[in-house]
Amino acid sequence: MPFLLELLGSPHVACKAELPDLLGSICRADQWHSAAAAAQDRKHDASFQQQPGWEAEARTVVYAGRSVIEGVASSVRPEEATPARKFLQEMDCIPPFPEL
């Protein structure tokens, strides 16, 4: 994640317009949290409880890099700024993970 944010903040990266979408997909990931919440009262709950940490860590890293995303969103190049602005709006709407 830090590497993707570093790429996003670099001035001459060919895939800069695609990086906000990739970071958004990573940030929205909640499969393990959803599975753990659904399995809370079942006997195999413990196996799900061990998995959600990577989702929370990835989201934390993305949110910590918000200033990098904001920098790209203020770019004069619309092909870079538009996806970054869209992702910033999405970041504000991503619901918190379910309680486990």
Coordinates of N, CA, C and O in Angstrom, one line a residue:
M1 N 0.8 -1.2 0.0 CA 0.0 0.0 0.0 C 0.9 1.3 0.0 O 0.6 2.1 -0.8
P2 N 1.8 1.4 0.9 CA 2.7 2.6 0.8 C 3.3 2.8 -0.6 O 3.4 3.9 -1.0
F3 N 3.7 1.7 -1.2 CA 4.3 1.8 -2.5 C 3.3 2.3 -3.6 O 3.6 3.2 -4.4
L4 N 2.0 1.9 -3.5 CA 1.0 2.4 -4.4 C 0.8 3.9 -4.2 O 0.6 4.7 -5.1
L5 N 0.8 4.3 -2.9 CA 0.6 5.7 -2.6 C 1.9 6.5 -3.1 O 1.7 7.6 -3.6
E6 N 3.0 5.9 -3.0 CA 4.2 6.6 -3.5 C 4.2 6.7 -5.0 O 4.5 7.8 -5.5
L7 N 3.7 5.7 -5.7 CA 3.6 5.8 -7.1 C 2.6 6.9 -7.5 O 2.8 7.7 -8.4
L8 N 1.5 6.9 -6.8 CA 0.4 8.0 -7.1 C 1.0 9.4 -6.9 O 0.7 10.3 -7.7
G9 N 1.8 9.6 -5.9 CA 2.4 10.9 -5.7 C 3.6 11.2 -6.5 O 4.0 12.4 -6.6
S10 N 4.1 10.3 -7.3 CA 5.2 10.5 -8.2 C 4.8 11.3 -9.4 O 3.7 11.0 -10.0
P11 N 5.6 12.2 -9.9 CA 5.2 13.0 -11.0 C 5.1 12.3 -12.4 O 4.3 12.7 -13.2
H12 N 5.9 11.3 -12.6 CA 5.9 10.7 -14.0 C 5.6 9.2 -13.9 O 6.5 8.4 -14.1
V13 N 4.4 8.9 -13.6 CA 4.0 7.5 -13.5 C 2.9 7.3 -14.6 O 1.9 8.0 -14.6
A14 N 3.1 6.3 -15.4 CA 2.2 6.1 -16.6 C 0.8 5.7 -16.1 O -0.2 6.0 -16.8
C15 N 0.7 5.0 -15.0 CA -0.6 4.4 -14.6 C -1.3 5.3 -13.5 O -2.2 4.8 -12.8
K16 N -0.9 6.5 -13.4 CA -1.4 7.4 -12.3 C -2.9 7.5 -12.3 O -3.6 7.5 -11.2
A17 N -3.6 7.5 -13.5 CA -5.0 7.6 -13.5 C -5.7 6.4 -13.0 O -6.9 6.5 -12.6
E18 N -5.1 5.2 -13.1 CA -5.7 4.0 -12.6 C -5.5 3.7 -11.2 O -6.2 2.9 -10.6
L19 N -4.5 4.3 -10.6 CA -4.2 4.0 -9.2 C -5.3 4.3 -8.2 O -5.6 3.6 -7.2
P20 N -6.0 5.4 -8.3 CA -7.1 5.7 -7.4 C -8.2 4.6 -7.4 O -8.7 4.2 -6.4
D21 N -8.5 4.0 -8.6 CA -9.4 2.9 -8.7 C -8.9 1.7 -7.9 O -9.6 1.0 -7.2
L22 N -7.6 1.4 -8.1 CA -7.0 0.2 -7.4 C -7.1 0.5 -5.9 O -7.5 -0.4 -5.1
L23 N -6.7 1.6 -5.4 CA -6.7 1.9 -4.0 C -8.1 1.9 -3.5 O -8.4 1.4 -2.4
G24 N -9.1 2.3 -4.3 CA -10.5 2.3 -3.9 C -11.0 0.8 -3.7 O -11.7 0.5 -2.7
S25 N -10.6 0.0 -4.6 CA -11.0 -1.5 -4.5 C -10.4 -2.1 -3.2 O -11.0 -2.8 -2.5
I26 N -9.1 -1.7 -2.9 CA -8.5 -2.2 -1.7 C -9.2 -1.7 -0.5 O -9.4 -2.4 0.5
C27 N -9.5 -0.4 -0.5 CA -10.1 0.3 0.6 C -11.5 -0.2 0.9 O -11.9 -0.3 2.1
R28 N -12.2 -0.6 -0.1 CA -13.6 -1.1 0.0 C -13.7 -2.5 0.4 O -14.7 -3.0 0.8
A29 N -12.6 -3.3 0.3 CA -12.6 -4.7 0.6 C -13.1 -5.0 2.0 O -12.6 -4.4 3.0
D30 N -14.1 -5.8 2.1 CA -14.6 -6.2 3.4 C -15.1 -7.6 3.5 O -15.9 -8.0 4.4
Q31 N -14.6 -8.5 2.6 CA -15.0 -9.8 2.6 C -14.8 -10.6 3.9 O -15.6 -11.3 4.4
W32 N -13.6 -10.4 4.5 CA -13.3 -11.1 5.7 C -14.1 -10.6 6.9 O -14.6 -11.3 7.7
H33 N -14.2 -9.3 6.9 CA -15.0 -8.7 8.0 C -16.5 -9.2 7.9 O -17.1 -9.5 8.9
S34 N -17.0 -9.2 6.7 CA -18.4 -9.6 6.5 C -18.6 -11.1 6.9 O -19.5 -11.5 7.5
A35 N -17.6 -11.9 6.5 CA -17.7 -13.3 6.8 C -17.6 -13.6 8.3 O -18.3 -14.4 8.9
A36 N -16.7 -12.8 8.9 CA -16.5 -13.0 10.4 C -17.7 -12.5 11.1 O -18.2 -13.2 12.1
A37 N -18.4 -11.4 10.7 CA -19.6 -11.0 11.3 C -20.7 -12.0 11.1 O -21.5 -12.2 12.1
A38 N -20.8 -12.6 10.0 CA -21.9 -13.5 9.7 C -21.7 -14.8 10.5 O -22.6 -15.5 10.8
A39 N -20.4 -15.2 10.8 CA -20.1 -16.4 11.4 C -20.0 -16.3 12.9 O -19.6 -17.2 13.6
Q40 N -20.3 -15.1 13.5 CA -20.0 -14.9 14.9 C -20.5 -15.9 15.9 O -19.9 -16.2 16.8
D41 N -21.7 -16.4 15.6 CA -22.3 -17.3 16.6 C -22.1 -18.8 16.2 O -22.8 -19.7 16.8
R42 N -21.3 -19.0 15.2 CA -21.1 -20.4 14.8 C -19.8 -21.0 15.4 O -18.9 -20.2 15.8
K43 N -19.6 -22.3 15.4 CA -18.5 -22.9 16.0 C -17.2 -22.6 15.2 O -16.1 -22.7 15.8
H44 N -17.2 -22.3 13.9 CA -16.0 -22.0 13.2 C -15.6 -20.5 13.2 O -14.8 -20.0 12.4
D45 N -16.2 -19.8 14.1 CA -16.0 -18.3 14.3 C -14.5 -18.0 14.4 O -14.0 -17.0 13.9
A46 N -13.7 -18.8 15.1 CA -12.3 -18.5 15.4 C -11.5 -18.3 14.2 O -10.6 -17.5 14.1
S47 N -11.7 -19.2 13.2 CA -11.0 -19.1 11.9 C -11.2 -17.8 11.2 O -10.3 -17.2 10.6
F48 N -12.4 -17.3 11.2 CA -12.7 -16.0 10.6 C -12.2 -14.8 11.4 O -11.8 -13.8 10.8
Q49 N -12.1 -14.9 12.7 CA -11.7 -13.8 13.5 C -10.2 -13.5 13.3 O -9.8 -12.4 13.5
Q50 N -9.4 -14.4 12.8 CA -8.0 -14.2 12.6 C -7.7 -13.5 11.3 O -6.6 -13.0 11.1
Q51 N -8.7 -13.4 10.3 CA -8.4 -12.9 9.0 C -8.6 -11.4 8.7 O -8.0 -10.9 7.9
P52 N -9.6 -10.7 9.4 CA -9.9 -9.4 9.0 C -8.8 -8.3 9.2 O -9.0 -7.2 8.7
G53 N -7.8 -8.7 9.9 CA -6.8 -7.7 10.2 C -6.1 -7.0 9.0 O -5.9 -5.8 8.9
W54 N -5.9 -7.8 7.9 CA -5.3 -7.2 6.7 C -6.2 -6.1 6.1 O -5.7 -5.1 5.5
E55 N -7.5 -6.4 6.1 CA -8.4 -5.4 5.5 C -8.4 -4.1 6.3 O -8.3 -3.0 5.7
A56 N -8.4 -4.2 7.6 CA -8.3 -3.0 8.4 C -7.0 -2.2 8.3 O -7.0 -1.0 8.1
E57 N -5.9 -3.0 8.2 CA -4.6 -2.4 8.0 C -4.5 -1.7 6.7 O -4.0 -0.6 6.6
A58 N -5.0 -2.3 5.6 CA -4.9 -1.7 4.3 C -5.7 -0.4 4.2 O -5.3 0.6 3.7
R59 N -6.9 -0.5 4.8 CA -7.7 0.8 4.8 C -7.1 1.9 5.6 O -7.1 3.0 5.2
T60 N -6.4 1.5 6.7 CA -5.7 2.5 7.5 C -4.6 3.2 6.7 O -4.4 4.4 6.8
V61 N -3.9 2.4 6.0 CA -2.8 2.9 5.2 C -3.3 3.8 4.1 O -2.8 4.9 3.8
V62 N -4.4 3.4 3.4 CA -5.0 4.3 2.4 C -5.4 5.6 3.0 O -5.1 6.7 2.5
Y63 N -6.1 5.6 4.1 CA -6.6 6.8 4.7 C -5.4 7.7 5.2 O -5.5 8.9 5.1
A64 N -4.3 7.1 5.6 CA -3.2 7.8 6.0 C -2.5 8.5 4.8 O -1.9 9.6 5.0
G65 N -2.7 8.0 3.6 CA -2.2 8.6 2.4 C -3.2 9.6 1.8 O -3.0 10.0 0.6
R66 N -4.2 10.0 2.5 CA -5.2 10.9 1.9 C -4.5 12.2 1.3 O -5.0 12.7 0.3
S67 N -3.5 12.7 1.9 CA -2.9 14.0 1.4 C -2.3 13.7 0.0 O -2.3 14.6 -0.8
V68 N -1.8 12.6 -0.2 CA -1.2 12.2 -1.5 C -2.4 12.2 -2.6 O -2.3 12.8 -3.7
I69 N -3.5 11.6 -2.2 CA -4.6 11.5 -3.1 C -5.2 12.9 -3.3 O -5.6 13.3 -4.5
E70 N -5.2 13.8 -2.3 CA -5.7 15.1 -2.5 C -4.8 15.9 -3.4 O -5.2 16.8 -4.2
G71 N -3.5 15.7 -3.3 CA -2.5 16.3 -4.2 C -2.8 16.0 -5.7 O -2.8 16.9 -6.5
V72 N -3.1 14.7 -5.9 CA -3.4 14.3 -7.3 C -4.8 14.9 -7.7 O -5.0 15.3 -8.9
A73 N -5.7 15.0 -6.8 CA -7.0 15.5 -7.1 C -6.9 17.0 -7.5 O -7.8 17.5 -8.2
S74 N -5.9 17.7 -7.1 CA -5.7 19.1 -7.4 C -4.9 19.3 -8.7 O -4.5 20.4 -9.1
S75 N -4.6 18.2 -9.4 CA -3.7 18.3 -10.6 C -4.5 19.0 -11.7 O -5.7 19.0 -11.8
V76 N -3.7 19.6 -12.6 CA -4.3 20.3 -13.7 C -4.6 19.3 -14.8 O -5.2 19.7 -15.8
R77 N -4.2 18.1 -14.7 CA -4.4 17.1 -15.7 C -5.7 16.3 -15.3 O -5.8 15.6 -14.3
P78 N -6.8 16.6 -16.0 CA -8.1 16.0 -15.6 C -8.1 14.5 -15.6 O -8.8 13.9 -14.9
E79 N -7.3 13.8 -16.5 CA -7.2 12.4 -16.5 C -6.7 11.8 -15.2 O -6.9 10.6 -14.9
E80 N -6.0 12.6 -14.4 CA -5.5 12.2 -13.1 C -6.3 12.7 -12.0 O -6.6 12.0 -11.0
A81 N -6.8 14.0 -12.1 CA -7.5 14.6 -11.1 C -8.9 14.0 -10.9 O -9.4 13.8 -9.8
T82 N -9.6 13.7 -12.0 CA -11.0 13.2 -11.9 C -11.1 11.9 -11.1 O -11.9 11.8 -10.2
P83 N -10.3 10.9 -11.4 CA -10.4 9.6 -10.6 C -10.0 9.9 -9.1 O -10.6 9.2 -8.2
A84 N -9.0 10.7 -8.9 CA -8.6 11.0 -7.5 C -9.8 11.7 -6.8 O -10.0 11.4 -5.6
R85 N -10.4 12.7 -7.4 CA -11.6 13.3 -6.7 C -12.7 12.4 -6.4 O -13.3 12.4 -5.4
K86 N -13.0 11.5 -7.4 CA -14.0 10.5 -7.2 C -13.7 9.6 -6.0 O -14.5 9.3 -5.2
F87 N -12.4 9.2 -5.9 CA -12.0 8.3 -4.8 C -12.1 9.0 -3.5 O -12.5 8.5 -2.5
L88 N -11.7 10.3 -3.5 CA -11.9 11.1 -2.2 C -13.3 11.1 -1.7 O -13.6 11.0 -0.6
Q89 N -14.3 11.3 -2.7 CA -15.7 11.3 -2.3 C -16.1 9.9 -1.8 O -16.8 9.8 -0.8
E90 N -15.6 8.8 -2.4 CA -15.9 7.5 -2.0 C -15.3 7.2 -0.6 O -16.0 6.5 0.2
M91 N -14.1 7.7 -0.3 CA -13.5 7.5 1.0 C -14.4 8.0 2.1 O -14.4 7.4 3.2
D92 N -15.1 9.1 1.8 CA -15.9 9.7 2.8 C -17.2 8.9 3.1 O -17.9 9.1 4.0
C93 N -17.5 8.0 2.1 CA -18.8 7.3 2.2 C -18.6 5.8 2.5 O -19.6 5.1 2.7
I94 N -17.3 5.3 2.6 CA -17.1 3.9 2.9 C -17.5 3.7 4.4 O -17.0 4.3 5.3
P95 N -18.4 2.7 4.6 CA -18.9 2.5 5.9 C -17.8 1.8 6.8 O -16.9 1.1 6.2
P96 N -17.9 2.0 8.1 CA -16.9 1.3 8.9 C -17.1 -0.2 8.9 O -18.2 -0.7 8.5
F97 N -16.1 -1.0 9.3 CA -16.2 -2.4 9.3 C -17.2 -2.8 10.3 O -17.4 -2.1 11.4
P98 N -17.9 -3.9 10.1 CA -18.9 -4.4 11.2 C -18.1 -4.8 12.4 O -17.0 -5.2 12.4
E99 N -18.8 -4.7 13.5 CA -18.2 -5.1 14.8 C -18.1 -6.6 14.8 O -19.0 -7.3 14.4
L100 N -17.0 -7.1 15.3 CA -16.7 -8.5 15.4 C -16.8 -9.0 16.8 O -16.4 -8.3 17.7

